[in-house]
mmCIF file of C-alpha atoms in Angstrom:
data_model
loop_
_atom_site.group_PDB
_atom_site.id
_atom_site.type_symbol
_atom_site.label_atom_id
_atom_site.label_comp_id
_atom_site.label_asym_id
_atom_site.label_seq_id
_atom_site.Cartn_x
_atom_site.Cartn_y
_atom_site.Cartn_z
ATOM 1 C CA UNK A 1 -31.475 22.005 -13.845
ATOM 2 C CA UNK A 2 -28.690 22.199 -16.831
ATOM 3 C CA UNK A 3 -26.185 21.235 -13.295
ATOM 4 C CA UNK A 4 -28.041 18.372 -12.336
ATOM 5 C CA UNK A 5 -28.374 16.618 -15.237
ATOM 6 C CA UNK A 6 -24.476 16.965 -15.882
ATOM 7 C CA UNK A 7 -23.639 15.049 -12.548
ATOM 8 C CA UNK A 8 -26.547 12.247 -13.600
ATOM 9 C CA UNK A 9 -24.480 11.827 -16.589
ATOM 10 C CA UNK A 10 -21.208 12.217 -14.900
ATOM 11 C CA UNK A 11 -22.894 9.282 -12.619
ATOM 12 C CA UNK A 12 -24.118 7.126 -15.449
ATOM 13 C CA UNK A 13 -20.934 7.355 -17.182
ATOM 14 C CA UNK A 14 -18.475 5.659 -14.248
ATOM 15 C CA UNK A 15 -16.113 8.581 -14.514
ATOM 16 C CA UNK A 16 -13.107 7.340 -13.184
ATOM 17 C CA UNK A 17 -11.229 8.811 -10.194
ATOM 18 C CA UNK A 18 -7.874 8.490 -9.255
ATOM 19 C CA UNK A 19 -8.603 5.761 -6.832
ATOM 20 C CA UNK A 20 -9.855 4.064 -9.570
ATOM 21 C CA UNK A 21 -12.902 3.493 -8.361
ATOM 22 C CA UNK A 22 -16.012 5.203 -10.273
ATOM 23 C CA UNK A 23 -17.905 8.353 -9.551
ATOM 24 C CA UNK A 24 -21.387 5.313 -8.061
ATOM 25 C CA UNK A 25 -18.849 3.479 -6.336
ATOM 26 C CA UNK A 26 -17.519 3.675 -2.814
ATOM 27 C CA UNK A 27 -14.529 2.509 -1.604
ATOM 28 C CA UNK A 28 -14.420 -1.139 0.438
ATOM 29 C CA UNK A 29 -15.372 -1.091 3.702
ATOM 30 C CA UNK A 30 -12.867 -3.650 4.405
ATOM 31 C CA UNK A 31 -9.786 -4.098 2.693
ATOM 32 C CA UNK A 32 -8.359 -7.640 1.496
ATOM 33 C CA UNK A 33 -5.232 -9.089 -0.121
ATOM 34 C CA UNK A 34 -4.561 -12.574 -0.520
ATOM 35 C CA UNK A 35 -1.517 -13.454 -2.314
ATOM 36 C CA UNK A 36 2.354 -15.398 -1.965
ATOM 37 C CA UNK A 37 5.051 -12.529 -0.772
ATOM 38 C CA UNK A 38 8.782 -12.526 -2.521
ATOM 39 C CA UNK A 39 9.935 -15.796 -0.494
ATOM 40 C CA UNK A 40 6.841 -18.158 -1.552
ATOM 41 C CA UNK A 41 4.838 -17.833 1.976
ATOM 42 C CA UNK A 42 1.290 -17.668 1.616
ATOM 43 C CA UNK A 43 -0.073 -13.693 2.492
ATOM 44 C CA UNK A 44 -3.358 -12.064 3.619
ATOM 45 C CA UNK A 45 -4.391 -9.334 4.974
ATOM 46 C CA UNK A 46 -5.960 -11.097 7.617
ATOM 47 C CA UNK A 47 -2.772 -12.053 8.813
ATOM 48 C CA UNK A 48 -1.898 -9.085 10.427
ATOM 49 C CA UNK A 49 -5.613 -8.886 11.893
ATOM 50 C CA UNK A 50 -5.287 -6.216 14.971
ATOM 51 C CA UNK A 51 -2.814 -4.379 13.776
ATOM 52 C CA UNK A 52 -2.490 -1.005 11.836
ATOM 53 C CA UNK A 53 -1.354 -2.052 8.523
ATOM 54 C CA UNK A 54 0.380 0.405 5.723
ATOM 55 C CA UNK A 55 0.370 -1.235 2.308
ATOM 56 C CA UNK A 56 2.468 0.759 0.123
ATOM 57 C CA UNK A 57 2.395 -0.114 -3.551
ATOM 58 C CA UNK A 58 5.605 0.754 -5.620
ATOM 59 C CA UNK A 59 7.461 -0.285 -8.414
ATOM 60 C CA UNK A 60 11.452 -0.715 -8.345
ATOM 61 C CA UNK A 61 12.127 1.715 -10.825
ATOM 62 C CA UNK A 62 10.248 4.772 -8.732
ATOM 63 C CA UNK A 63 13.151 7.229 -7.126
ATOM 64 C CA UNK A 64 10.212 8.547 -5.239
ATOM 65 C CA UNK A 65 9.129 4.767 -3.810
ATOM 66 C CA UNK A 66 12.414 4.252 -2.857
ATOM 67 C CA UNK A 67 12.700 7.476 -0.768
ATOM 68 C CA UNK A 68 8.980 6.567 0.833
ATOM 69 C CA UNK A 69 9.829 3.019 1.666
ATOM 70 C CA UNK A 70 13.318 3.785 3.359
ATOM 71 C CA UNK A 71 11.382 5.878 5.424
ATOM 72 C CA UNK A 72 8.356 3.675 6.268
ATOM 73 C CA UNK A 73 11.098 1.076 6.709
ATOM 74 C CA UNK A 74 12.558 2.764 9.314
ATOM 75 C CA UNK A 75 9.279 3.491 11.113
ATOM 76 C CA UNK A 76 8.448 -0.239 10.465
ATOM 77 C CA UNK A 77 11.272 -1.142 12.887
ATOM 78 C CA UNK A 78 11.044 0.972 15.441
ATOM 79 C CA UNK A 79 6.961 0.642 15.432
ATOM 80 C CA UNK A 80 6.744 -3.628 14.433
ATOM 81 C CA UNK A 81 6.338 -4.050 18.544
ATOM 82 C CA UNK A 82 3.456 -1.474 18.411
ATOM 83 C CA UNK A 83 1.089 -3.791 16.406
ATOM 84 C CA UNK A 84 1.933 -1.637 13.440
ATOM 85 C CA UNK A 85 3.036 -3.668 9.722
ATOM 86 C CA UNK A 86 4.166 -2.612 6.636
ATOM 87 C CA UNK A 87 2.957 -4.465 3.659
ATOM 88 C CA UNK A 88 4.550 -3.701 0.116
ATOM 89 C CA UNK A 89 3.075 -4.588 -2.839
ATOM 90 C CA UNK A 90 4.519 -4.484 -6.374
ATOM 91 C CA UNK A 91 3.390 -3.150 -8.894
ATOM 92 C CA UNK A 92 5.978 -3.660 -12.035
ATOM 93 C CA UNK A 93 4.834 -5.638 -14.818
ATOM 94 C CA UNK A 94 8.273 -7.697 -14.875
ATOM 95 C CA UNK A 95 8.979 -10.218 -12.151
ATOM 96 C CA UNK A 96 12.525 -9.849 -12.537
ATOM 97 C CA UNK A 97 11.967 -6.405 -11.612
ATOM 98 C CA UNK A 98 11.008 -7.324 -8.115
ATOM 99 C CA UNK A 99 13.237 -9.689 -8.026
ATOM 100 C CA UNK A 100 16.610 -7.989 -7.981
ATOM 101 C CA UNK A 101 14.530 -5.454 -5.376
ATOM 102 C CA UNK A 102 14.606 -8.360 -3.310
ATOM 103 C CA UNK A 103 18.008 -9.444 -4.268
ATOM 104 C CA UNK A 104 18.968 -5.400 -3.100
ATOM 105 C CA UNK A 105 17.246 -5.554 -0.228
ATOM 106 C CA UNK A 106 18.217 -8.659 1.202
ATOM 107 C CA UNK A 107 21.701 -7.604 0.823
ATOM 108 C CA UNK A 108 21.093 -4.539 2.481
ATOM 109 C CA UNK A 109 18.856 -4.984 5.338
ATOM 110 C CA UNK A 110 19.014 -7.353 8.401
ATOM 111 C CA UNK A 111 16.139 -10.022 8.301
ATOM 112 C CA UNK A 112 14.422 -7.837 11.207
ATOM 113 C CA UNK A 113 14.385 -4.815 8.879
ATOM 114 C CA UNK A 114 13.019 -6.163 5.916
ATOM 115 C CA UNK A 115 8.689 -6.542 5.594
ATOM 116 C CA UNK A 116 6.614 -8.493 3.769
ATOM 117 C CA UNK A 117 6.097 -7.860 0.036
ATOM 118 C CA UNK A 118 4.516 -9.257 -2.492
ATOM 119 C CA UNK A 119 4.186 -9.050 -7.046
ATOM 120 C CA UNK A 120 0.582 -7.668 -7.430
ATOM 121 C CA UNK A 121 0.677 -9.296 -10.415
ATOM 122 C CA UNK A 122 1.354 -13.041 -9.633
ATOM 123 C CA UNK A 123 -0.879 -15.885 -10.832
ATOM 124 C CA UNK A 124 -3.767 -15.939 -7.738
ATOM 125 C CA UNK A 125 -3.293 -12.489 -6.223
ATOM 126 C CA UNK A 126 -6.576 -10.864 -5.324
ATOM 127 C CA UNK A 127 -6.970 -7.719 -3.837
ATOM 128 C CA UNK A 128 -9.914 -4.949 -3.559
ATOM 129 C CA UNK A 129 -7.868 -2.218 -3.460
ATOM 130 C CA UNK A 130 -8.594 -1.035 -6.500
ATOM 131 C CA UNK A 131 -6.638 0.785 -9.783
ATOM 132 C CA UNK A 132 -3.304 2.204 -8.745
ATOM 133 C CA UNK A 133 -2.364 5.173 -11.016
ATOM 134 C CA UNK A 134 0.071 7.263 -8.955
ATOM 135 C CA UNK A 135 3.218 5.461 -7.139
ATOM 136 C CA UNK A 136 3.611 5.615 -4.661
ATOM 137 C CA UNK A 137 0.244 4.862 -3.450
ATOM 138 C CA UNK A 138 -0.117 4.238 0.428
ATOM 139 C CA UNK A 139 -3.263 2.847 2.348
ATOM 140 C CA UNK A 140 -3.165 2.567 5.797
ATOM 141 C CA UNK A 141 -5.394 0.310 7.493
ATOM 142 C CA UNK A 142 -6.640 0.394 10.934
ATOM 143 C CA UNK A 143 -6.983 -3.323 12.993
ATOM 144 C CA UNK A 144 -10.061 -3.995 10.953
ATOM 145 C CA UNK A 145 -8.524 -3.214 7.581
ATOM 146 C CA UNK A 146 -10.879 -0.358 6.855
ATOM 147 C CA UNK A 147 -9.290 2.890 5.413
ATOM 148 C CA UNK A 148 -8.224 5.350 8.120
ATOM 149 C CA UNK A 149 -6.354 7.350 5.123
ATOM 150 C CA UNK A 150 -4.617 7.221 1.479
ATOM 151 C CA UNK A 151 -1.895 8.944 0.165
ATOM 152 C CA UNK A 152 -1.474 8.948 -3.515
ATOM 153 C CA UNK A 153 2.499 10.461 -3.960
ATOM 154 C CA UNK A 154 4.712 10.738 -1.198
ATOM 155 C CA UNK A 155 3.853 10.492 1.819
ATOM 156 C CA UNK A 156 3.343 14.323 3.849
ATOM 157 C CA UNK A 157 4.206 15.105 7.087
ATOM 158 C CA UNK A 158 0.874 15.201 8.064
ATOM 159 C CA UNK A 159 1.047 11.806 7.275
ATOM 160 C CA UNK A 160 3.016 10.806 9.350
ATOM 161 C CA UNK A 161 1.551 12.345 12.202
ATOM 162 C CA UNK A 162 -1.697 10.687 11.249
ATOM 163 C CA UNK A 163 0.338 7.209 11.103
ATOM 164 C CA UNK A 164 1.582 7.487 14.536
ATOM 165 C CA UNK A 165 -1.701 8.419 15.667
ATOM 166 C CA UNK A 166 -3.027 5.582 14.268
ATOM 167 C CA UNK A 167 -1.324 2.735 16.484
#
């Protein structure tokens, strides 16, 4: 009895997660994002409607973003034909922030190699994805935008795998 009543209260309380959704919620069944990415173009999630879709949220300060992205980057571009997109979404508080990412990566990457991102944090973005604790946090999305996995941290073999699979 004494267990029970501790997970009503546990219930009652909202305890957060890490997903940052509470203990009585459950996760969207679809995912959206509506928002402007780095260049001023209009964004949602519908957009890429069909396709498997990994939104990786990151900030430009994050060694371990960095490593994540140049690999998803690469995976991007060889996997772009096979419906597949990668979405990024930043998370730093500072504008400027994202901006000299941009300013970085247009510099380094050809225009084919670099995917869309946007500033979580810009006037009008809306998104369901919840609180965002750990970074990198990846969602990937199948054609429907409902959650075929998460990956708080960096993203695990096994991840991969899953990715692939996924297309």
């Amino acid at each position: 009895m004494l267990r029970r009543d501790f997970i009503q209260s546990v219930l009652a309380s909202g305890l957060m997660l890490s997903s940052g959704l509470s203990l009585a919620q459950k996760p969207p069944t679809t995912y959206t994002l509506d928002g402007t990415d780095i260049y001023g173009k209009k964004l949602n999630l519908n957009d890429f409607a069909g396709m498997t879709v990994l939104v990786s949220f990151f900030t430009f300060d994050c060694a371990l973003c960095s490593d994540d992205l140049k690999l998803m980057r690469e995976f991007y571009v060889r996997n772009v034909k096979n419906k597949f997109m990668l979405l990024g979404v930043n998370l730093d508080s500072n504008k400027k922030d994202l901006d000299e990412y941009n300013e970085i990566t247009t510099h380094a990457y050809p225009k084919d190699q670099r995917f869309p991102t946007v500033w979580r944090n810009a006037p009008g973005h809306k998104d369901n994805f919840g609180v965002v604790a750990t970074q990198p946090t990846h969602f990937v999305l199948d054609h429907k935008a409902q959650l075929k996995f998460k990956r708080e941290g960096k993203f695990q073999p096994d991840d991969w795998d899953n990715l692939w699979l996924s297309l």
